[in-house]
């Protein structure tokens, strides 16, 4: 195969070398013509022209003497005499054409006579005699010099024109030869291509057809080996590859069948419904629990409508849908009985991240949800029942401390002060529990109103200024450039969120540190953030910061650890989200997003918490 290709390319190589050599010779000839025109003839033309001009000026100088301008005439004559002689020497040293030497020598001899006669001309004192000599001797001699110089100029110009014609003729001939060479090369290339089509392309087309069949899954392909060259070796390698693929398919098919059986057995043991679907959302697997549920719901092989939106989002490349709150549970009635499932939608991706399917896991949380409701109701009831006697205890402690019913000893005052502080802390904890219960139940009301982000940030900083001053921490507002849209909030509730986050940031910032409160656009709403200059929060603790009663291990324990939980519920009631970003040693940034305001104030029942009437309290969740 290599020899056939080389033999086919050899004529093209020979033609290429021949064309290259001809082009080099042609360029050399063109270079000679250009050199002749520009170097030899052009220099003589310039010298002749300069001689004519300087001779005319010298003649004009002699005329000035006849007009009585002797000094001016001598100056002009002396200025142009060296110019004439310099150009005469240049012409004598650049004689290249036949007859040019005789003309140049003639100019030289005439010039010598002219110079000698000029001296005699200038020595004549009588003006009439000088005029007679000028017209009788000087003017005819000047005319001979000028005409001879003109003859030299015309001789060189004629040669330049001749050289130009020769160059044009050479170019035309070269173009004809180049066209002939191109036609010959094209014919050779077409012949070589036809040869390749017969000897190479046909076997390659056969191999391509077999490879296409192999790609379509038909592994029973055997390519005929017709030669011992590279194409024959390629066909033999293809046959060996097909044989190995057939063996590998057999082994892989057995392993896939076994893995599928194990997967089905494993999923069958799960009590929760598991539904697998392809990239188009079509169900292609369901475990017995899912099959039973879909039959009861009369959905056959369709996904429940409550999770189709999440499935579509995952199949379009979104993140997996993994809710953790019972608020995201879906309610179905398979036996005319309410059953709650917490759906999880997980995308099945390739190594490169491409989605080719997914799975939906429906966790039955009916009993857990009932237990959570019972727990919330119990906490609310107990907290409410404790609040009344605790209020009486607080009143009694305040009366005793005011000594309105008798004086106290210092020890009694100390014990009563400790009891009063504990009762205040207990009342604050009970109020937090009641607020959290109302937030989680979703039965409270909230008046949404438009507020500017700048107003919210300014008011929050003003409300927290005393806390920051006591801790020697600076509060710095930072608003995005340009006007920000209004947000839909209830100020009393949002102020509680601001107060909680700012107080926490001040608490965990060192004296002299800074707390930055920002507001900027973020995907259909405004993102408010509070950044401190503390030690930060380890990544392993961050997912639990907004859970009830959670404190970072090793942190100071004051309060019940409900502040961030309440803040989360308030933000959710505003249809927003809350989160944290922190790197240990670089501080922490708590943020929450609030949607834009899109209409007049509206009372939203069962979607927001009741207003917090007590002073905002800081969370005990340290960072």
JSON list of N, CA, C and O in Angstrom, two decimals, residues 327-350:
[
{"chain": "A", "resi": 327, "resn": "UNK", "atom": "N", "xyz": [-43.49, 19.46, 55.42]},
{"chain": "A", "resi": 327, "resn": "UNK", "atom": "CA", "xyz": [-44.30, 20.39, 54.63]},
{"chain": "A", "resi": 327, "resn": "UNK", "atom": "C", "xyz": [-44.25, 20.04, 53.15]},
{"chain": "A", "resi": 327, "resn": "UNK", "atom": "O", "xyz": [-45.14, 20.43, 52.39]},
{"chain": "A", "resi": 328, "resn": "UNK", "atom": "N", "xyz": [-43.22, 19.29, 52.72]},
{"chain": "A", "resi": 328, "resn": "UNK", "atom": "CA", "xyz": [-43.09, 18.89, 51.32]},
{"chain": "A", "resi": 328, "resn": "UNK", "atom": "C", "xyz": [-43.74, 17.54, 51.03]},
{"chain": "A", "resi": 328, "resn": "UNK", "atom": "O", "xyz": [-43.63, 17.04, 49.91]},
{"chain": "A", "resi": 329, "resn": "UNK", "atom": "N", "xyz": [-44.39, 16.96, 52.04]},
{"chain": "A", "resi": 329, "resn": "UNK", "atom": "CA", "xyz": [-45.03, 15.66, 51.83]},
{"chain": "A", "resi": 329, "resn": "UNK", "atom": "C", "xyz": [-46.25, 15.81, 50.93]},
{"chain": "A", "resi": 329, "resn": "UNK", "atom": "O", "xyz": [-46.92, 16.85, 50.92]},
{"chain": "A", "resi": 330, "resn": "UNK", "atom": "N", "xyz": [-46.52, 14.78, 50.12]},
{"chain": "A", "resi": 330, "resn": "UNK", "atom": "CA", "xyz": [-47.69, 14.78, 49.24]},
{"chain": "A", "resi": 330, "resn": "UNK", "atom": "C", "xyz": [-48.74, 13.85, 49.84]},
{"chain": "A", "resi": 330, "resn": "UNK", "atom": "O", "xyz": [-48.42, 12.85, 50.49]},
{"chain": "A", "resi": 331, "resn": "UNK", "atom": "N", "xyz": [-49.98, 14.20, 49.61]},
{"chain": "A", "resi": 331, "resn": "UNK", "atom": "CA", "xyz": [-51.09, 13.43, 50.17]},
{"chain": "A", "resi": 331, "resn": "UNK", "atom": "C", "xyz": [-51.82, 12.68, 49.05]},
{"chain": "A", "resi": 331, "resn": "UNK", "atom": "O", "xyz": [-52.19, 13.28, 48.04]},
{"chain": "A", "resi": 332, "resn": "UNK", "atom": "N", "xyz": [-51.99, 11.38, 49.22]},
{"chain": "A", "resi": 332, "resn": "UNK", "atom": "CA", "xyz": [-52.74, 10.56, 48.27]},
{"chain": "A", "resi": 332, "resn": "UNK", "atom": "C", "xyz": [-53.78, 9.77, 49.05]},
{"chain": "A", "resi": 332, "resn": "UNK", "atom": "O", "xyz": [-53.69, 9.60, 50.27]},
{"chain": "A", "resi": 333, "resn": "UNK", "atom": "N", "xyz": [-54.78, 9.23, 48.33]},
{"chain": "A", "resi": 333, "resn": "UNK", "atom": "CA", "xyz": [-55.85, 8.46, 48.96]},
{"chain": "A", "resi": 333, "resn": "UNK", "atom": "C", "xyz": [-55.99, 7.12, 48.23]},
{"chain": "A", "resi": 333, "resn": "UNK", "atom": "O", "xyz": [-56.90, 6.93, 47.42]},
{"chain": "A", "resi": 334, "resn": "UNK", "atom": "N", "xyz": [-55.08, 6.18, 48.49]},
{"chain": "A", "resi": 334, "resn": "UNK", "atom": "CA", "xyz": [-55.17, 4.89, 47.80]},
{"chain": "A", "resi": 334, "resn": "UNK", "atom": "C", "xyz": [-56.40, 4.07, 48.19]},
{"chain": "A", "resi": 334, "resn": "UNK", "atom": "O", "xyz": [-56.96, 3.35, 47.39]},
{"chain": "A", "resi": 335, "resn": "UNK", "atom": "N", "xyz": [-56.83, 4.16, 49.47]},
{"chain": "A", "resi": 335, "resn": "UNK", "atom": "CA", "xyz": [-58.00, 3.40, 49.95]},
{"chain": "A", "resi": 335, "resn": "UNK", "atom": "C", "xyz": [-58.99, 4.33, 50.62]},
{"chain": "A", "resi": 335, "resn": "UNK", "atom": "O", "xyz": [-59.54, 4.01, 51.67]},
{"chain": "A", "resi": 336, "resn": "UNK", "atom": "N", "xyz": [-59.19, 5.52, 49.99]},
{"chain": "A", "resi": 336, "resn": "UNK", "atom": "CA", "xyz": [-60.04, 6.55, 50.60]},
{"chain": "A", "resi": 336, "resn": "UNK", "atom": "C", "xyz": [-59.54, 6.90, 51.99]},
{"chain": "A", "resi": 336, "resn": "UNK", "atom": "O", "xyz": [-60.32, 7.25, 52.89]},
{"chain": "A", "resi": 337, "resn": "UNK", "atom": "N", "xyz": [-58.25, 6.81, 52.16]},
{"chain": "A", "resi": 337, "resn": "UNK", "atom": "CA", "xyz": [-57.64, 7.12, 53.44]},
{"chain": "A", "resi": 337, "resn": "UNK", "atom": "C", "xyz": [-56.39, 7.96, 53.16]},
{"chain": "A", "resi": 337, "resn": "UNK", "atom": "O", "xyz": [-55.58, 7.61, 52.30]},
{"chain": "A", "resi": 338, "resn": "UNK", "atom": "N", "xyz": [-56.26, 9.07, 53.87]},
{"chain": "A", "resi": 338, "resn": "UNK", "atom": "CA", "xyz": [-55.13, 9.96, 53.63]},
{"chain": "A", "resi": 338, "resn": "UNK", "atom": "C", "xyz": [-53.81, 9.27, 54.00]},
{"chain": "A", "resi": 338, "resn": "UNK", "atom": "O", "xyz": [-53.67, 8.76, 55.10]},
{"chain": "A", "resi": 339, "resn": "UNK", "atom": "N", "xyz": [-52.92, 9.28, 53.03]},
{"chain": "A", "resi": 339, "resn": "UNK", "atom": "CA", "xyz": [-51.58, 8.75, 53.24]},
{"chain": "A", "resi": 339, "resn": "UNK", "atom": "C", "xyz": [-50.59, 9.78, 52.74]},
{"chain": "A", "resi": 339, "resn": "UNK", "atom": "O", "xyz": [-50.72, 10.32, 51.64]},
{"chain": "A", "resi": 340, "resn": "UNK", "atom": "N", "xyz": [-49.58, 10.06, 53.55]},
{"chain": "A", "resi": 340, "resn": "UNK", "atom": "CA", "xyz": [-48.59, 11.09, 53.22]},
{"chain": "A", "resi": 340, "resn": "UNK", "atom": "C", "xyz": [-47.27, 10.43, 52.85]},
{"chain": "A", "resi": 340, "resn": "UNK", "atom": "O", "xyz": [-46.77, 9.55, 53.58]},
{"chain": "A", "resi": 341, "resn": "UNK", "atom": "N", "xyz": [-46.73, 10.84, 51.72]},
{"chain": "A", "resi": 341, "resn": "UNK", "atom": "CA", "xyz": [-45.43, 10.36, 51.25]},
{"chain": "A", "resi": 341, "resn": "UNK", "atom": "C", "xyz": [-44.48, 11.55, 51.09]},
{"chain": "A", "resi": 341, "resn": "UNK", "atom": "O", "xyz": [-44.87, 12.61, 50.58]},
{"chain": "A", "resi": 342, "resn": "UNK", "atom": "N", "xyz": [-43.25, 11.37, 51.53]},
{"chain": "A", "resi": 342, "resn": "UNK", "atom": "CA", "xyz": [-42.20, 12.38, 51.33]},
{"chain": "A", "resi": 342, "resn": "UNK", "atom": "C", "xyz": [-41.40, 11.95, 50.10]},
{"chain": "A", "resi": 342, "resn": "UNK", "atom": "O", "xyz": [-40.65, 10.98, 50.16]},
{"chain": "A", "resi": 343, "resn": "UNK", "atom": "N", "xyz": [-41.57, 12.64, 48.95]},
{"chain": "A", "resi": 343, "resn": "UNK", "atom": "CA", "xyz": [-40.93, 12.18, 47.71]},
{"chain": "A", "resi": 343, "resn": "UNK", "atom": "C", "xyz": [-39.47, 12.62, 47.63]},
{"chain": "A", "resi": 343, "resn": "UNK", "atom": "O", "xyz": [-39.09, 13.73, 48.05]},
{"chain": "A", "resi": 344, "resn": "UNK", "atom": "N", "xyz": [-38.67, 11.74, 47.06]},
{"chain": "A", "resi": 344, "resn": "UNK", "atom": "CA", "xyz": [-37.27, 12.06, 46.74]},
{"chain": "A", "resi": 344, "resn": "UNK", "atom": "C", "xyz": [-37.05, 11.68, 45.27]},
{"chain": "A", "resi": 344, "resn": "UNK", "atom": "O", "xyz": [-37.28, 10.53, 44.90]},
{"chain": "A", "resi": 345, "resn": "UNK", "atom": "N", "xyz": [-36.61, 12.64, 44.48]},
{"chain": "A", "resi": 345, "resn": "UNK", "atom": "CA", "xyz": [-36.37, 12.42, 43.05]},
{"chain": "A", "resi": 345, "resn": "UNK", "atom": "C", "xyz": [-34.88, 12.54, 42.80]},
{"chain": "A", "resi": 345, "resn": "UNK", "atom": "O", "xyz": [-34.29, 13.61, 43.04]},
{"chain": "A", "resi": 346, "resn": "UNK", "atom": "N", "xyz": [-34.26, 11.46, 42.33]},
{"chain": "A", "resi": 346, "resn": "UNK", "atom": "CA", "xyz": [-32.82, 11.41, 42.15]},
{"chain": "A", "resi": 346, "resn": "UNK", "atom": "C", "xyz": [-32.54, 11.12, 40.69]},
{"chain": "A", "resi": 346, "resn": "UNK", "atom": "O", "xyz": [-33.08, 10.18, 40.10]},
{"chain": "A", "resi": 347, "resn": "UNK", "atom": "N", "xyz": [-31.70, 11.94, 40.08]},
{"chain": "A", "resi": 347, "resn": "UNK", "atom": "CA", "xyz": [-31.32, 11.74, 38.69]},
{"chain": "A", "resi": 347, "resn": "UNK", "atom": "C", "xyz": [-30.25, 10.69, 38.53]},
{"chain": "A", "resi": 347, "resn": "UNK", "atom": "O", "xyz": [-29.33, 10.58, 39.35]},
{"chain": "A", "resi": 348, "resn": "UNK", "atom": "N", "xyz": [-30.36, 9.89, 37.49]},
{"chain": "A", "resi": 348, "resn": "UNK", "atom": "CA", "xyz": [-29.34, 8.89, 37.16]},
{"chain": "A", "resi": 348, "resn": "UNK", "atom": "C", "xyz": [-28.48, 9.48, 36.06]},
{"chain": "A", "resi": 348, "resn": "UNK", "atom": "O", "xyz": [-28.96, 9.76, 34.96]},
{"chain": "A", "resi": 349, "resn": "UNK", "atom": "N", "xyz": [-27.20, 9.71, 36.35]},
{"chain": "A", "resi": 349, "resn": "UNK", "atom": "CA", "xyz": [-26.31, 10.45, 35.46]},
{"chain": "A", "resi": 349, "resn": "UNK", "atom": "C", "xyz": [-25.14, 9.58, 35.01]},
{"chain": "A", "resi": 349, "resn": "UNK", "atom": "O", "xyz": [-24.73, 8.66, 35.72]},
{"chain": "A", "resi": 350, "resn": "UNK", "atom": "N", "xyz": [-24.61, 9.94, 33.84]},
{"chain": "A", "resi": 350, "resn": "UNK", "atom": "CA", "xyz": [-23.41, 9.28, 33.33]},
{"chain": "A", "resi": 350, "resn": "UNK", "atom": "C", "xyz": [-22.19, 9.87, 34.01]},
{"chain": "A", "resi": 350, "resn": "UNK", "atom": "O", "xyz": [-22.27, 10.79, 34.83]}
]
